[in-house]
mmCIF file of C-alpha atoms in Angstrom:
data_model
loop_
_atom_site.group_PDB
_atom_site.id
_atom_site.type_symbol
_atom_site.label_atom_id
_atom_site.label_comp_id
_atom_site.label_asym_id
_atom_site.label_seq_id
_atom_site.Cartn_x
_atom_site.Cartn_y
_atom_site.Cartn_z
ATOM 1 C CA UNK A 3 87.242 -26.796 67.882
ATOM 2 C CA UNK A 4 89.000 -28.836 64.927
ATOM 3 C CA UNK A 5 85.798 -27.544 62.387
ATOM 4 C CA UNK A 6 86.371 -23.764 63.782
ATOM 5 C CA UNK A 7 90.117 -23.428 63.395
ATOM 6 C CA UNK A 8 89.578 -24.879 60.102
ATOM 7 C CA UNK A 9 86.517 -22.440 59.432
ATOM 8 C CA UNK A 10 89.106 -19.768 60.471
ATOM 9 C CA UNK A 11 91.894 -20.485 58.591
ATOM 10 C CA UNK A 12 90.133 -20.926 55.302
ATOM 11 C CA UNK A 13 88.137 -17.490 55.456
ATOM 12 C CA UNK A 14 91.272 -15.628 57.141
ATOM 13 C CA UNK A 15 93.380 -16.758 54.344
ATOM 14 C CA UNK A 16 91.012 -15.353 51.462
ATOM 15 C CA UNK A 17 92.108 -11.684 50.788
ATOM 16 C CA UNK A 18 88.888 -10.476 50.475
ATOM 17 C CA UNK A 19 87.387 -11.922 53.417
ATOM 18 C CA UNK A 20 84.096 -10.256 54.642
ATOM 19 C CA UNK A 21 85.536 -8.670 58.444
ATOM 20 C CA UNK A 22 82.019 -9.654 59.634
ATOM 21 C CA UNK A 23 82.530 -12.750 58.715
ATOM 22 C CA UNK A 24 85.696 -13.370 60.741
ATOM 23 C CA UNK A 25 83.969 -11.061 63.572
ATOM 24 C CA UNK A 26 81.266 -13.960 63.750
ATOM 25 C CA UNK A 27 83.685 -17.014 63.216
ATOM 26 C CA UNK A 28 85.611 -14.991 66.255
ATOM 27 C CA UNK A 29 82.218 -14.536 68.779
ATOM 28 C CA UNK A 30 80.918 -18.432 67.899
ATOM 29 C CA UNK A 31 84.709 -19.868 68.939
ATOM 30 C CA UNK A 32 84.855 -17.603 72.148
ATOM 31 C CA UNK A 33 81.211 -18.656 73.106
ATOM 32 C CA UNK A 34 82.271 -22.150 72.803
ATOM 33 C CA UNK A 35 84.916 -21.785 74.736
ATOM 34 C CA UNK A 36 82.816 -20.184 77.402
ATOM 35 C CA UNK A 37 80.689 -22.774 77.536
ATOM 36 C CA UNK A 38 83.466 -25.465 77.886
ATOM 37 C CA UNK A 39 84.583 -23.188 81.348
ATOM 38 C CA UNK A 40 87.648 -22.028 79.290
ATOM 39 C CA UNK A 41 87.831 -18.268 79.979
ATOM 40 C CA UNK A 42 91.478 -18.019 79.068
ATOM 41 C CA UNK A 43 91.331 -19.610 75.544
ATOM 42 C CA UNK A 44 87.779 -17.719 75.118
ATOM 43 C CA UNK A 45 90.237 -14.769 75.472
ATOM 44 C CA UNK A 46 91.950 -15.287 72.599
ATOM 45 C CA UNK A 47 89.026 -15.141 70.375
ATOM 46 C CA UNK A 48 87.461 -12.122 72.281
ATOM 47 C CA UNK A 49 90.037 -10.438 70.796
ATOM 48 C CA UNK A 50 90.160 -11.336 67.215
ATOM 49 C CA UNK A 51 86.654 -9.994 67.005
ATOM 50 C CA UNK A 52 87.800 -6.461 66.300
ATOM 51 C CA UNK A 53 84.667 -4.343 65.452
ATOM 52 C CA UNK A 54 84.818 -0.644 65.469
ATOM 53 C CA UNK A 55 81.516 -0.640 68.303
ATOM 54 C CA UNK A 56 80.377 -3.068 70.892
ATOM 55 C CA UNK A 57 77.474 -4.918 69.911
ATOM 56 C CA UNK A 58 74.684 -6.870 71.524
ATOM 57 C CA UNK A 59 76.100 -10.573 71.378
ATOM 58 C CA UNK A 60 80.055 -9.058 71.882
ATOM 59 C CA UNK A 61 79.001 -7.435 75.054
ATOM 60 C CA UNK A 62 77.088 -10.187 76.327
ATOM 61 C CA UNK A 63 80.465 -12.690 75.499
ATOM 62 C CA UNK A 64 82.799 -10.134 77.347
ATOM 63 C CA UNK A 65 80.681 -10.138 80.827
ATOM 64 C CA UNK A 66 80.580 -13.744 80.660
ATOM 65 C CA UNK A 67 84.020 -13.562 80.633
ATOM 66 C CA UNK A 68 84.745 -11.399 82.885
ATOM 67 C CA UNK A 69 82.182 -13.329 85.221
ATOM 68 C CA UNK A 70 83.577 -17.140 84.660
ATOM 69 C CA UNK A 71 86.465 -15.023 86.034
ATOM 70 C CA UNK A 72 85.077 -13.480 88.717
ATOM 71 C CA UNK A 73 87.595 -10.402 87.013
ATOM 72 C CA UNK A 74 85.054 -7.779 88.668
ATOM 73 C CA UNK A 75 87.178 -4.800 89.198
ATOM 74 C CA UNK A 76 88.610 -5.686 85.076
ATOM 75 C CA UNK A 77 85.157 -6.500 84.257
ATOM 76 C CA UNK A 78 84.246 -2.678 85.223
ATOM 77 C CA UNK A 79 86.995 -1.088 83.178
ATOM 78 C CA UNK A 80 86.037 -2.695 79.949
ATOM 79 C CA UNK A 81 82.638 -1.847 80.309
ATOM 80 C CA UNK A 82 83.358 1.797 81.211
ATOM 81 C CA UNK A 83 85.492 2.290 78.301
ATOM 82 C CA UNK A 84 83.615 -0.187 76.345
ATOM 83 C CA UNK A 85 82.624 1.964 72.433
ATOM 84 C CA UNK A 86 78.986 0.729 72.200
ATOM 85 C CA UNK A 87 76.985 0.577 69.206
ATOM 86 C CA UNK A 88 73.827 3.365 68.828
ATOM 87 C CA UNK A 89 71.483 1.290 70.649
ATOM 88 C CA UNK A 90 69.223 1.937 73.700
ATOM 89 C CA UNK A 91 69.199 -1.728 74.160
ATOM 90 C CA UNK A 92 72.885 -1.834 74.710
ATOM 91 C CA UNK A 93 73.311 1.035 77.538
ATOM 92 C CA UNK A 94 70.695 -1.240 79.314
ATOM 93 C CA UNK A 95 72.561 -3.941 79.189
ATOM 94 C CA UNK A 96 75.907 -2.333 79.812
ATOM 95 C CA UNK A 97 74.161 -0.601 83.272
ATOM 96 C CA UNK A 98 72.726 -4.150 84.329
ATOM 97 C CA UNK A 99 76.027 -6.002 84.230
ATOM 98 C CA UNK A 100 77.830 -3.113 85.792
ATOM 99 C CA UNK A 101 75.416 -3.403 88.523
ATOM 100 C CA UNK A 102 75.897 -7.025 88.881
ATOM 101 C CA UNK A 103 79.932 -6.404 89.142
ATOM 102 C CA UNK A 104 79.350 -3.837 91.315
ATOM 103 C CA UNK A 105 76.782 -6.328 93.799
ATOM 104 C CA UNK A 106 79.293 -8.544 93.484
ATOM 105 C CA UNK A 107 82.290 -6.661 94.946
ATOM 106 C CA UNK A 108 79.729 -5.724 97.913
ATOM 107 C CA UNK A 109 79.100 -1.875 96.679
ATOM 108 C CA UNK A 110 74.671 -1.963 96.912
ATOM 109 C CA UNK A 111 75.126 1.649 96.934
ATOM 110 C CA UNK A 112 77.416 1.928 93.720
ATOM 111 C CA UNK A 113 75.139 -0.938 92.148
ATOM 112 C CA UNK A 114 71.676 1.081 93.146
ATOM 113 C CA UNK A 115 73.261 4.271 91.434
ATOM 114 C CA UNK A 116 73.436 2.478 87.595
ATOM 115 C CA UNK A 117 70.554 0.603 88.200
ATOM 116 C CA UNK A 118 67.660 2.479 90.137
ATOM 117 C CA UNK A 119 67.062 4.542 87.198
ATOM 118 C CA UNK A 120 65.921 1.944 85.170
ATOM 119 C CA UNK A 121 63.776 0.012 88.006
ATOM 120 C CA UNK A 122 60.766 2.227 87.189
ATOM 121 C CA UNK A 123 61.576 2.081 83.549
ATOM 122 C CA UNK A 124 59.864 0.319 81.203
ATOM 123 C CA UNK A 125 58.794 -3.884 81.522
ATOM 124 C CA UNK A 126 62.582 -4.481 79.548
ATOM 125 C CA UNK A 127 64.044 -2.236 82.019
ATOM 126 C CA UNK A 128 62.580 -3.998 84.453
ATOM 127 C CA UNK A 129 63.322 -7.708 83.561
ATOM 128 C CA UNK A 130 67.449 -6.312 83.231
ATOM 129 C CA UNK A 131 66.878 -5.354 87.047
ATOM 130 C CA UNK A 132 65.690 -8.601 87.720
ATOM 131 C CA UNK A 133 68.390 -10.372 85.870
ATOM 132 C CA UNK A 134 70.555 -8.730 87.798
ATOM 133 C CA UNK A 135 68.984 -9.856 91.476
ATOM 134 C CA UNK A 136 68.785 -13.461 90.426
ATOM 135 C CA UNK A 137 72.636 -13.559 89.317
ATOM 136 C CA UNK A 138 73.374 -12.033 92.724
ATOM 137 C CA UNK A 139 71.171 -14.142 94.178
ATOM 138 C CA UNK A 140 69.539 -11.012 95.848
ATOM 139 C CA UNK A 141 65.580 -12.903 95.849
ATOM 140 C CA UNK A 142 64.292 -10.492 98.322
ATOM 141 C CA UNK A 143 64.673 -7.824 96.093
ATOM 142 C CA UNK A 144 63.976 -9.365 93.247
ATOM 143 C CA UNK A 145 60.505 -10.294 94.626
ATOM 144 C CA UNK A 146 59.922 -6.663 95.664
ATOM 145 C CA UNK A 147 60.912 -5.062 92.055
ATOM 146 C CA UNK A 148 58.935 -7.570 90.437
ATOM 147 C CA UNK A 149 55.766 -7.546 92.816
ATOM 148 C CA UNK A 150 55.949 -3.435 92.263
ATOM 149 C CA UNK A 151 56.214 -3.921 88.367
ATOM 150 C CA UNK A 152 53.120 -6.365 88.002
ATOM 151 C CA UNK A 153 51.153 -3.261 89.540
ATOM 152 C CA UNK A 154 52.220 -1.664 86.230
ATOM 153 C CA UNK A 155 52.714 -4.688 83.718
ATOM 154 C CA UNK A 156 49.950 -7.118 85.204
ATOM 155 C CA UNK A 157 50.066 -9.316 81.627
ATOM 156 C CA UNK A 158 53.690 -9.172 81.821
ATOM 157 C CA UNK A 159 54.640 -13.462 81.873
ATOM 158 C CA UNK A 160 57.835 -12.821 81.849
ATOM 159 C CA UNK A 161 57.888 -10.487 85.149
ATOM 160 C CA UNK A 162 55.387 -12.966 86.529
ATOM 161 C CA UNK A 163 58.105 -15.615 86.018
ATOM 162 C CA UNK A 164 60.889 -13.818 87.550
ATOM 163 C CA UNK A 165 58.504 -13.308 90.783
ATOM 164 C CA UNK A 166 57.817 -17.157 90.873
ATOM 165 C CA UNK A 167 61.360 -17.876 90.411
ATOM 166 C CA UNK A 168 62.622 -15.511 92.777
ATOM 167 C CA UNK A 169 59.768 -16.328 95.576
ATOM 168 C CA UNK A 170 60.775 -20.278 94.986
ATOM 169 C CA UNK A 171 64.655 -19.537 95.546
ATOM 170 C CA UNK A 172 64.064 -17.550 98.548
ATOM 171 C CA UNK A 173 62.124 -20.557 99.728
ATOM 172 C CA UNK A 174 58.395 -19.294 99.528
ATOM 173 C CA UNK A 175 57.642 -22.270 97.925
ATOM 174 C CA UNK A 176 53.692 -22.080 98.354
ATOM 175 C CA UNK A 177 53.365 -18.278 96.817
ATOM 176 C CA UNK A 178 55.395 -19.698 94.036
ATOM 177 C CA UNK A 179 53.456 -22.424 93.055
ATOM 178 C CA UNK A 180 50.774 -19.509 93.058
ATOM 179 C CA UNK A 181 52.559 -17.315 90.934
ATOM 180 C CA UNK A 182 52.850 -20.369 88.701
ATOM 181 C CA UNK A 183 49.343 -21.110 88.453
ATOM 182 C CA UNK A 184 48.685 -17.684 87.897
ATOM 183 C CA UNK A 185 51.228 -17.068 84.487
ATOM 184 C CA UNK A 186 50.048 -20.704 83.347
ATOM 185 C CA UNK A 187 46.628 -20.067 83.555
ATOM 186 C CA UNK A 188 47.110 -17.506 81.266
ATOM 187 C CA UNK A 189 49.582 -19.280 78.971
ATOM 188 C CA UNK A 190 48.918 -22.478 79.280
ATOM 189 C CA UNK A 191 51.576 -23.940 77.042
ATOM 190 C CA UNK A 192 54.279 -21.444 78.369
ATOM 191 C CA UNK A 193 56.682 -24.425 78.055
ATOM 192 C CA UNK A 194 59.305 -22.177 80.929
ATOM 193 C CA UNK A 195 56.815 -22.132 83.539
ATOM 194 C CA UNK A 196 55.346 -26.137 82.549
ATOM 195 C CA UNK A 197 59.031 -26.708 83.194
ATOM 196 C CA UNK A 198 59.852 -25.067 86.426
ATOM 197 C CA UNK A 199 56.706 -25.847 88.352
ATOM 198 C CA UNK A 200 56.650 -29.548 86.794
ATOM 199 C CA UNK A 201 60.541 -29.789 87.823
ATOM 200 C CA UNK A 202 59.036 -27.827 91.924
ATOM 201 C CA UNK A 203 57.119 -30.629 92.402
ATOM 202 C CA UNK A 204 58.841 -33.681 91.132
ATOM 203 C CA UNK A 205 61.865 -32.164 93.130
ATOM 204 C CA UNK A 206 59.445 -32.167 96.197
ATOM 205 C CA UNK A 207 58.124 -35.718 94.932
ATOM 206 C CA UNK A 208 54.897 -34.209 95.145
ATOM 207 C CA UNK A 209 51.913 -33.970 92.517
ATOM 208 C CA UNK A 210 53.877 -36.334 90.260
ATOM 209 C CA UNK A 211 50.933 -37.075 87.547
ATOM 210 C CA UNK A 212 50.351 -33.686 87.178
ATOM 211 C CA UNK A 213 54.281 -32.799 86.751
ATOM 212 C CA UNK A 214 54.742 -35.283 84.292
ATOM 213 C CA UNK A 215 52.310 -34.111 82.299
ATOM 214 C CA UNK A 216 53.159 -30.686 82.622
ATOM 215 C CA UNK A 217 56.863 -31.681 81.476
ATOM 216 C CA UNK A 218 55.454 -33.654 78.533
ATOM 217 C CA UNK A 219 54.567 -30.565 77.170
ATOM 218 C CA UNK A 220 57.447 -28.480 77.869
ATOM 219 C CA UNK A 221 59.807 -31.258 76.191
ATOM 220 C CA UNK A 222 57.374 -31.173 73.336
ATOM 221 C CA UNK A 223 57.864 -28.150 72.413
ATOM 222 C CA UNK A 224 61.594 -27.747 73.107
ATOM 223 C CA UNK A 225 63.134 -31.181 72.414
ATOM 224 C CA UNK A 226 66.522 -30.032 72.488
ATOM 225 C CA UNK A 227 66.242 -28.499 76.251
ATOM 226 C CA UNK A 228 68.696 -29.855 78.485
ATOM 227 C CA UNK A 229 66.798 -28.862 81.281
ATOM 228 C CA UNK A 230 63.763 -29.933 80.171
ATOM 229 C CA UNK A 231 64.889 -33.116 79.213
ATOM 230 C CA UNK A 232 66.208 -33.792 82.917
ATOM 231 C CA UNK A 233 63.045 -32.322 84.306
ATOM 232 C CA UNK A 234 61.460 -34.875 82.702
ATOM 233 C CA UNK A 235 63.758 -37.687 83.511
ATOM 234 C CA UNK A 236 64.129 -36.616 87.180
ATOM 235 C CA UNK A 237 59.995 -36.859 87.443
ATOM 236 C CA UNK A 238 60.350 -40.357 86.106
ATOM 237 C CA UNK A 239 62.867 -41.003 88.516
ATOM 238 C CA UNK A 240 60.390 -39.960 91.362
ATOM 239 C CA UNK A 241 58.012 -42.206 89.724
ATOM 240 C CA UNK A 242 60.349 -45.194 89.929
ATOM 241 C CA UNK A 243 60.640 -46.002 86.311
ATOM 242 C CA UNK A 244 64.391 -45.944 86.092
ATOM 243 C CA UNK A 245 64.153 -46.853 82.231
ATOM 244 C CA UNK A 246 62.486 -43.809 80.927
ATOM 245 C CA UNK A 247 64.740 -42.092 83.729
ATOM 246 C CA UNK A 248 67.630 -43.074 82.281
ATOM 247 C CA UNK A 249 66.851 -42.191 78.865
ATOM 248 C CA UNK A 250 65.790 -38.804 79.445
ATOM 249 C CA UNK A 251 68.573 -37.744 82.144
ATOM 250 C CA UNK A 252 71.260 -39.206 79.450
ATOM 251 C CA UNK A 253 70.246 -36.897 77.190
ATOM 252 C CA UNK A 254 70.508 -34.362 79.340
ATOM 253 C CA UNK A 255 73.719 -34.438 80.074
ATOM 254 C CA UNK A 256 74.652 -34.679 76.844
ATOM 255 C CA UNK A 257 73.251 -31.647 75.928
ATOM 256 C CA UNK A 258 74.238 -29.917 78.959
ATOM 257 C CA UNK A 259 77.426 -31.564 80.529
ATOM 258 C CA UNK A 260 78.381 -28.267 82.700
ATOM 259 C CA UNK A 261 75.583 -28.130 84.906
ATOM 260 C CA UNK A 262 76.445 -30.008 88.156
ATOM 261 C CA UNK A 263 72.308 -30.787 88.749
ATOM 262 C CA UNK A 264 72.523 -32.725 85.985
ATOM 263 C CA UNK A 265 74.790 -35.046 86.928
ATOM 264 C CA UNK A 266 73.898 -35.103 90.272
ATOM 265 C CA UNK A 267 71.171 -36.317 88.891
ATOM 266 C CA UNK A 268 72.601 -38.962 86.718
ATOM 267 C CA UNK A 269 74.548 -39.840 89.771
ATOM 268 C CA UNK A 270 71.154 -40.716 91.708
ATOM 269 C CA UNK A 271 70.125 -42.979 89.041
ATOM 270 C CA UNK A 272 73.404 -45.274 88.902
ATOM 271 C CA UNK A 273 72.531 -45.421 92.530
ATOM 272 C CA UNK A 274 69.307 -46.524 92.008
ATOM 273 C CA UNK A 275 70.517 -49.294 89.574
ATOM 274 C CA UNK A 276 73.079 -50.369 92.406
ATOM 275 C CA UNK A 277 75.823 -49.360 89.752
ATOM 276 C CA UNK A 278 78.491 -47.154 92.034
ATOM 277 C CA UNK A 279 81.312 -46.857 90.157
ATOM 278 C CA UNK A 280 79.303 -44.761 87.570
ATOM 279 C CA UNK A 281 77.088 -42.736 90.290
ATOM 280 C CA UNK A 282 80.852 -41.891 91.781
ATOM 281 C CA UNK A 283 82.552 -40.884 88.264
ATOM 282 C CA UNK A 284 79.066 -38.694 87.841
ATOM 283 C CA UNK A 285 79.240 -37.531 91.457
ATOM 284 C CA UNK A 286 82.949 -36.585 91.163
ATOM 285 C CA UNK A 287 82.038 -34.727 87.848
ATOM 286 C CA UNK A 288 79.490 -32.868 89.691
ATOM 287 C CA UNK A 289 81.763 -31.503 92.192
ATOM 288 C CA UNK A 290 84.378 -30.443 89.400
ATOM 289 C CA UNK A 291 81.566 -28.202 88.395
ATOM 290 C CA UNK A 292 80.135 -24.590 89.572
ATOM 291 C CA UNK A 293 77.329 -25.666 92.466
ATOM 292 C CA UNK A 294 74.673 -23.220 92.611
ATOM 293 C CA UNK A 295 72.680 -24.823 95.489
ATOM 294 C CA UNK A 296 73.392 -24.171 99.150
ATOM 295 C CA UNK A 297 73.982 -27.336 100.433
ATOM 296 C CA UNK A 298 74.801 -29.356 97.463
ATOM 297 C CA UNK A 299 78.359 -29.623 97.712
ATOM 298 C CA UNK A 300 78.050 -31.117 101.243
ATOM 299 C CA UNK A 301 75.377 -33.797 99.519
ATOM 300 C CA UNK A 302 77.689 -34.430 96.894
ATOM 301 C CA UNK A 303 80.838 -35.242 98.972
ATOM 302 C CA UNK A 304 78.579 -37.630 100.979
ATOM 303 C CA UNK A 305 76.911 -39.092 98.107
ATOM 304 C CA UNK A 306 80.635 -39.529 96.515
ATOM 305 C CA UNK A 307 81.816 -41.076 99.618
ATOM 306 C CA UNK A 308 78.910 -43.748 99.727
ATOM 307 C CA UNK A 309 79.411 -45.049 96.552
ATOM 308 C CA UNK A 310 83.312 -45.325 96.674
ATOM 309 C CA UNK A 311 82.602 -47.028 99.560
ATOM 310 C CA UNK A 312 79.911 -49.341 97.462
ATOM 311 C CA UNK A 313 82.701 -49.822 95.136
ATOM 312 C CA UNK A 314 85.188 -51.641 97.644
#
C-alpha cells in the first residue's frame, strides 16, 4: 500500500501524466484491496479509474466488488448502465455475472433469460455458463451444460475440467476421478488437473504415491501456486513427513493467506507437532475467513476448541 500511494502521488502530480497510466495505478490498488477482503477501501480506487468505456479487467474488479459485498441488487444497476468497450468478449462477461447476481438473489428464471442464449453458444460461451454454476454452487447444472457441450467440443480440456470439478463438488467422486483420467490422458502435464486429482486423493488419503507425483509436476511448473504448493504439502502430510509438510503448507499461506483451507491446513500440522497454541491462532484465522465447504465451520470450531483446550 505504502509503494502504491507513493506510485500515485508521483505520477498524479506530473502534469502530463499518461490517464492510462493512473487508470492502471487505480485497477492494481483496488485489486489489492480486493484481495486483502477490503471492499470499502477497494471503492475508493474503483473510482479513480475514470475511463470513458468499461473494459475487460475494470469489469471484472467491479463484480468482485459488488460480490465481496454481496451488493446484488447494486451490483445489477452498475452493470445495466455499465458503458462497455466494443468487445464481444465483454457483453459475455457482463451477461454471466448478471446471471450470477441474479442466481444469487433466487431469480433462476431472470438468471436463465441472460444466460440461456449463450449455453449453446460457442466453447467460451460455454465455459462463462459454467463459471457461473460453480460460483452459485449450482453442480447439477453445471454437470449437465458441460456433459451437453463435450458432445460438441469433445477436445475441449477446459470443459472437461469444469465437468470433473463440478461432478467432484456434487460428490460423484468416482465419475470425477474418470473425467480426470480422461483430460490427463490427453494432457498429461495439464498442471490444473495434476493438481486437483493429486489434491482428490491425498484429501481422501488414498493413492498417495501416485498424488505426490502428480503434484510434483503441477508445482513444477507453477512454483508460485498457492494451491499447488498446499496440495503438495497436504499429500506430505498424509504421508506423515511433517518436515516437507511444513515447508510446503508455509509457503502456502504465504502466498495465499485468505483462503481458510489453507490454514486449516496449517492448523492440522501444528497439531500434528503437538504445538496448540499455533494450530489455535491458525484455526481462529481460518474461521475469520470466507468457508466454502459445508461442514467446515463446524470442524473448525471443534478443532479450535481442542487445542485451546491443549493449551491450558
Amino acid at each position: 500500500r505504502e509503494l502504491f500511494q507513493e506510485v500515485w502521488d508521483l505520477v498524479s502530480s506530473t502534469s502530463d501524466a499518461p490517464a492510462e497510466a493512473l487508470r492502471e495505478l487505480a485497477r492494481d490498488r483496488a485489486a489489492l484491496e480486493l484481495l486483502a477482503r477490503r471492499p470499502e477501501d477497494a471503492r475508493t480506487w474503483l473510482d479513480r479509474i475514470d475511463e470513458p468505456a468499461v473494459g475487460r479487467r475494470s469489469l471484472a474488479l467491479w463484480s468482485e466488488y459488488f460480490r465481496s459485498r454481496k451488493a446484488w441488487a447494486e451490483g445489477l444497476a452498475w452493470l445495466g448502465a455499465a458503458k462497455l468497450e466494443d468487445d464481444p468478449d465483454l457483453v459475455r462477461q457482463r451477461k454471466s455475472v448478471q446471471a450470477e447476481f441474479l442466481l444469487a438473489m433466487d431469480d433462476s428464471p431472470g438468471a436463465e433469460a441472460v444466460i440461456g442464449t449463450i449455453k449453446t453458444g460457442d466453447e467460451d460461451d460455454v465455459l462463462a455458463v459454467l463459471a457461473v454454476y460453480q460460483r452459485r454452487k449450482l453442480f447439477d447444472q453445471a454437470i449437465a451444460v458441460a456433459e451437453a457441450a463435450l458432445l460438441r467440443f469433445p477436445d475441449s480440456a477446459e470443459i472437461r475440467f469444469d465437468l470433473a470439478a463440478a461432478l467432484e463438488r456434487a460428490g460423484k467422486w468416482e465419475r470425477s476421478v474418470e473425467e480426470f483420467r480422461k483430460l490427463l490422458a490427453a494432457q498429461p502435464e495439464n498442471a490444473a488437473a495434476l493438481n486437483y486429482l493429486g489434491y482428490m486423493f491425498a484429501d481422501r488419503n488414498q493413492k498417495l504415491e501416485e498424488a505426490r507425483t502428480m503434484l510434483l509436476k503441477a508445482v513444477g511448473q507453477e512454483p508460485t501456486s498457492g494451491a499447488y504448493l498446499d496440495s503438495l504439502g497436504w499429500v506430505y502430510f498424509r504421508l506423515g513427513d511433517l518436515d516437507l509438510a511444513e515447508k510446503y503448507l508455509l509457503q502456502a499461506v504465504k502466498l495465499e493467506a485468505f483462503d481458510a483451507t489453507l490454514c486449516e491446513h496449517l492448523g492440522d500440522l501444528w497439531t500434528a507437532r503437538k504445538q496448540p497454541a499455533k494450530a489455535a491462532e491458525a484455526y481462529r484465522r481460518a474461521l475469520g475467513l470466507e468457508l466454502e465447504e459445508a461442514g467446515q465451520k463446524e470442524r473448525l470450531e471443534r478443532k479450535l476448541a481442542e487445542s485451546d483446550a491443549a493449551t491450558r
